[in-house]
Amino acid sequence: MSTKRRRVLTAEPDHGVSQPDSESGFIRSYYGDAGLDSATRKMLIYEQRRRLPAFKHRMQLLYAVENNPVTVIVGEPGSGKSTQLPQYLYESGWAADGKKIACTQPRRVAAAMLAQRVSEEMGVELGTTVGYSVRFSDASDPQMTRIKYLTDGTLIRECLADPLLSAYSVVMVDEAQDRSIATDTLLALLKKILHKRKADLRVIISSATLDAEGFRSFFEKDSSIIVSISGQPFPVDTQYLAAPCENYLACAAETVVNIHEKEAPGDILVFLPGKDAILTVLAELEEQQYGNHRLESLLLLPMYAGISASDQKVVFDLAQKGMRKVILSTNVAETSVTIDGVVYVVDCGLVKQRVFDVATGIDRLVTRTISRSSAKQRAGRAGRTQSGKVYRLYTHEAFNSSLFTQHDVPEISRLSLATMVLTLKALGVSNLVRFDYFQPPPPELLSQALEMLAGLGAIDMQSGLLTADLGLHLAELPLDPPLGVCLLNSVAKFACVREAVGAVAMLSLGDSPFVIPSGRRSEALEDRREFIAQEGDVLTLVNVLLGYQETPVRVRQQWCHLHFLNPRLLDQAARISRQLESYLVRMGHRDSLRISCGRDFALLQKCLVSGFFTNVARLDKLDGRYRLIRSGQIIDIHPSSVYFSMDAKPDYVAFASAMDTTKLYMQGITAIDPGWLTEIAPHYFSIK
DNA sequence: GAGCACTGC
């Protein structure tokens, strides 16, 4: 195995090696550059701006913001609220005194795209008056930027340095209906900040749904106002099933065929819960195409997050003349991506959602009925460019029954709150039970998060404060708490900083970088052996990352292709490891960056145990399966793990993540010595 | 023996 380990020993960390900005590609010019002279271009832009629904409400919006600390805006996608309102505010002097106007988005691409478009509308260079700031990409200028688009997570991080957000005169929380933990946290923080800045801060909350009253009543009613911007561009006709269907997959395929045979041209978007369902419907339609030449003009396209960039491109490209695109998609197409040309939507009414199980501390992936507001959002995808139709694969009665809830269960009620708790503590919120949340989280989720952080040594349970040696630094790091603990302990205790930075960066991807192209399975697995370390997934992942970093930038893409690796993920891991190094430097550990464990891999393995000591499983020799130390529950090796296809399995393992899907699976697995447990986490393990 | 919805710092 020595050749396999050599990479770990010889590779130099690549501080400051500049990378091609593979992300700059995601911002495209909105107005294009079709050789228009600047006067014509200006006029065209002005005309286009005037036609947006927001324009009619310009004075009303400005009046509302002028006279109320909090304004709630309801507007459909396409109303212009995200692009126009910040400009109106800028034009009427809200950024005159050197202050900025912030507009937050749940997703990074949206922030970048909006900034690009607004800078074009205003005729300024992106990154000057108009800018954006998201992780790994800051196109803003501390002095010049007046309108700044950011993700809500980025603005929360700015709170850590500037708790009153004093750089801003207006903060607009856009897409608040998203209800991510970050959005909810930001709303609560803004309410707190408003108490101290009632005179000079304005908060705008914008949401696509009509549930504005909820946002308004959170803030003081007498100091807030609701403005509604109408503007669903085109009507969408809704069809329900007359009777419930037995098999929604067959029903989805049948509906697509019916639309194709009876309806006018226009692409079809089918919402399905997951990859499995997508591939099933795809196979069914392909089979029908075989015996029916009228179906040959259907272009069948799967769409989910894990799909390769080149395959995704086809989904966005215009179909050939005479062809009808059928996009079989997960929830990505509901909010994250927009596909032009869709006239028909088929909605099976299901979604897969992550739910954190407090009892086991493990995430489950459950298939659920969607909410009514989600159904509306899906339907709206049919009416973006012309009037459309939505075919709901459930009955009207079902839709109005308790089977469908009005809204989704927001993240704060169903996910682990460890990171949110850490952030709030760092911002000086002492009593998390009495904190004024936008929606209070379930108490059991809150106490689970507190216990977990206390177990990691980040919170002192007596005082309830972040610990000075660990907790305060942990809150600074853009990592899940257990991963942050590994990183900090690699400096403080285990002398394996170089390896830990790589390991933590790779694990924080949350996805395996190994790809298996269809039909080339054995080839891919054979090549993977070059990277595999007996110690498990984590060292293997470190080998992969070091191999990537050793490869000259210009041939990295090719190298990934050759070794069956996902270049997007590895590029991201390389960015994360550089970012983590700069955090360590800021914490005064510049000299530690070069510390390597050398051949003593046990140091890295112990370091991992210091973050993941709750995630330990023991091999049961009788049936050859692992069982969780805590509960005795059976947990299996995920097929992406190196141990999945290895005959000699370690007696004890620690794992970075677990997910309950078809079975309970563990990922990011490392062999450990059980003796380490009492040594590293004596408060958690008593000696047998 | 056989697989993960989607984000974000």
CSV table of C-alpha atoms in Angstrom, one decimal, chain A residues 301-458:
chain,number,residue,atom,x,y,z
A,301,LEU,CA,-34.5,14.7,-20.6
A,302,PRO,CA,-33.8,13.8,-17.0
A,303,MET,CA,-33.0,16.7,-14.6
A,304,TYR,CA,-31.8,16.5,-11.0
A,305,ALA,CA,-29.0,18.1,-9.1
A,306,GLY,CA,-26.4,15.4,-9.5
A,307,ILE,CA,-26.6,15.4,-13.3
A,308,SER,CA,-23.5,16.5,-15.2
A,309,ALA,CA,-23.1,20.0,-16.5
A,310,SER,CA,-23.2,18.9,-20.2
A,311,ASP,CA,-26.4,17.0,-19.7
A,312,GLN,CA,-27.9,19.9,-17.9
A,313,LYS,CA,-27.1,22.2,-20.8
A,314,VAL,CA,-29.3,20.2,-23.1
A,315,VAL,CA,-32.2,20.8,-20.8
A,316,PHE,CA,-31.8,24.5,-21.2
A,317,ASP,CA,-31.1,24.5,-24.9
A,318,LEU,CA,-33.9,25.1,-27.3
A,319,ALA,CA,-35.2,21.9,-28.8
A,320,GLN,CA,-34.8,21.2,-32.5
A,321,LYS,CA,-37.7,22.3,-34.7
A,322,GLY,CA,-40.5,19.8,-34.5
A,323,MET,CA,-39.3,18.3,-31.3
A,324,ARG,CA,-41.1,18.6,-27.9
A,325,LYS,CA,-38.9,18.5,-24.8
A,326,VAL,CA,-40.1,16.4,-21.9
A,327,ILE,CA,-38.1,17.4,-18.8
A,328,LEU,CA,-38.4,14.8,-16.0
A,329,SER,CA,-37.3,16.7,-12.9
A,330,THR,CA,-37.0,16.6,-9.2
A,331,ASN,CA,-37.8,19.7,-7.1
A,332,VAL,CA,-34.8,21.6,-8.5
A,333,ALA,CA,-37.1,22.9,-11.3
A,334,GLU,CA,-39.5,24.3,-8.7
A,335,THR,CA,-37.3,27.1,-7.5
A,336,SER,CA,-33.6,26.6,-8.2
A,337,VAL,CA,-33.6,26.5,-12.0
A,338,THR,CA,-36.0,27.9,-14.6
A,339,ILE,CA,-36.5,26.3,-17.9
A,340,ASP,CA,-37.8,28.4,-20.7
A,341,GLY,CA,-40.5,27.2,-23.1
A,342,VAL,CA,-42.4,25.1,-20.6
A,343,VAL,CA,-46.2,25.2,-21.4
A,344,TYR,CA,-47.4,22.0,-19.7
A,345,VAL,CA,-46.6,20.9,-16.1
A,346,VAL,CA,-47.3,17.4,-14.8
A,347,ASP,CA,-47.2,17.4,-11.0
A,348,CYS,CA,-47.3,14.0,-9.2
A,349,GLY,CA,-47.7,15.8,-5.9
A,350,LEU,CA,-44.7,14.2,-4.1
A,351,VAL,CA,-41.4,15.5,-2.9
A,352,LYS,CA,-38.4,14.0,-1.1
A,353,GLN,CA,-37.5,15.9,2.0
A,354,ARG,CA,-34.7,15.6,4.6
A,355,VAL,CA,-35.9,15.2,8.1
A,356,PHE,CA,-33.6,15.0,11.1
A,357,ASP,CA,-34.5,12.3,13.6
A,358,VAL,CA,-33.9,13.7,17.1
A,359,ALA,CA,-34.0,10.3,18.7
A,360,THR,CA,-31.2,8.8,16.6
A,361,GLY,CA,-29.4,12.0,15.5
A,362,ILE,CA,-29.6,10.8,12.0
A,363,ASP,CA,-31.2,12.3,8.9
A,364,ARG,CA,-33.9,10.5,7.0
A,365,LEU,CA,-35.0,11.1,3.5
A,366,VAL,CA,-38.8,10.8,3.3
A,367,THR,CA,-41.2,11.0,0.4
A,368,ARG,CA,-44.1,13.3,1.3
A,369,THR,CA,-47.1,15.0,-0.2
A,370,ILE,CA,-46.2,18.5,-1.3
A,371,SER,CA,-47.9,21.6,0.2
A,372,ARG,CA,-50.5,23.6,-1.6
A,373,SER,CA,-48.2,26.5,-2.0
A,374,SER,CA,-45.6,24.2,-3.5
A,375,ALA,CA,-48.3,22.9,-5.9
A,376,LYS,CA,-49.0,26.5,-6.9
A,377,GLN,CA,-45.3,27.2,-7.4
A,378,ARG,CA,-45.0,24.1,-9.7
A,379,ALA,CA,-48.1,25.2,-11.6
A,380,GLY,CA,-46.6,28.6,-12.1
A,381,ARG,CA,-43.8,27.1,-14.1
A,382,ALA,CA,-46.3,26.5,-17.0
A,383,GLY,CA,-47.2,30.2,-17.3
A,384,ARG,CA,-43.9,32.0,-17.7
A,385,THR,CA,-43.9,32.8,-21.4
A,386,GLN,CA,-47.5,32.1,-22.5
A,387,SER,CA,-50.7,30.7,-20.9
A,388,GLY,CA,-50.2,27.0,-19.9
A,389,LYS,CA,-51.8,24.0,-18.3
A,390,VAL,CA,-51.0,22.0,-15.2
A,391,TYR,CA,-52.0,18.4,-14.8
A,392,ARG,CA,-52.1,17.4,-11.2
A,393,LEU,CA,-51.9,13.7,-10.7
A,394,TYR,CA,-54.3,13.8,-7.7
A,395,THR,CA,-57.9,14.6,-7.2
A,396,HIS,CA,-59.3,18.0,-6.4
A,397,GLU,CA,-60.8,16.6,-3.2
A,398,ALA,CA,-57.4,15.3,-2.1
A,399,PHE,CA,-55.9,18.7,-2.9
A,400,ASN,CA,-58.3,20.4,-0.6
A,401,SER,CA,-58.1,17.7,2.1
A,402,SER,CA,-55.7,17.6,5.1
A,403,LEU,CA,-53.5,15.4,2.9
A,404,PHE,CA,-52.1,18.6,1.6
A,405,THR,CA,-50.9,21.2,4.1
A,406,GLN,CA,-51.0,24.9,3.2
A,407,HIS,CA,-47.2,25.4,3.5
A,408,ASP,CA,-44.2,23.1,3.8
A,409,VAL,CA,-42.8,22.3,7.2
A,410,PRO,CA,-40.0,24.9,7.4
A,411,GLU,CA,-36.4,23.8,7.9
A,412,ILE,CA,-36.3,25.1,11.4
A,413,SER,CA,-38.8,22.5,12.4
A,414,ARG,CA,-37.2,19.5,10.7
A,415,LEU,CA,-33.4,19.9,10.5
A,416,SER,CA,-30.5,19.8,12.9
A,417,LEU,CA,-30.1,23.2,14.5
A,418,ALA,CA,-26.5,22.9,15.6
A,419,THR,CA,-25.1,25.5,13.2
A,420,MET,CA,-27.9,28.0,13.9
A,421,VAL,CA,-27.4,27.6,17.7
A,422,LEU,CA,-23.7,28.1,17.3
A,423,THR,CA,-24.2,31.3,15.3
A,424,LEU,CA,-26.8,32.7,17.6
A,425,LYS,CA,-24.6,32.0,20.6
A,426,ALA,CA,-21.7,33.8,18.8
A,427,LEU,CA,-24.0,36.8,18.3
A,428,GLY,CA,-24.6,37.0,22.0
A,429,VAL,CA,-28.0,35.4,22.3
A,430,SER,CA,-27.8,33.9,25.8
A,431,ASN,CA,-31.2,32.3,26.2
A,432,LEU,CA,-32.1,30.3,23.1
A,433,VAL,CA,-35.4,29.1,24.5
A,434,ARG,CA,-36.7,32.6,25.0
A,435,PHE,CA,-35.2,34.0,21.8
A,436,ASP,CA,-37.7,35.8,19.5
A,437,TYR,CA,-37.7,33.4,16.6
A,438,PHE,CA,-39.7,34.0,13.5
A,439,GLN,CA,-41.1,30.6,14.2
A,440,PRO,CA,-39.9,28.9,17.4
A,441,PRO,CA,-38.2,25.6,16.7
A,442,PRO,CA,-39.4,22.4,18.4
A,443,PRO,CA,-37.8,22.3,21.9
A,444,GLU,CA,-36.4,18.8,21.3
A,445,LEU,CA,-34.4,20.0,18.2
A,446,LEU,CA,-33.1,22.9,20.2
A,447,SER,CA,-31.9,20.8,23.2
A,448,GLN,CA,-30.4,18.2,20.8
A,449,ALA,CA,-28.3,20.9,19.2
A,450,LEU,CA,-27.2,22.3,22.6
A,451,GLU,CA,-26.3,18.8,23.8
A,452,MET,CA,-24.4,18.0,20.7
A,453,LEU,CA,-22.4,21.3,20.9
A,454,ALA,CA,-21.7,20.7,24.6
A,455,GLY,CA,-20.6,17.1,23.8
A,456,LEU,CA,-18.1,18.6,21.3
A,457,GLY,CA,-16.8,21.0,23.9
A,458,ALA,CA,-18.1,24.1,22.1
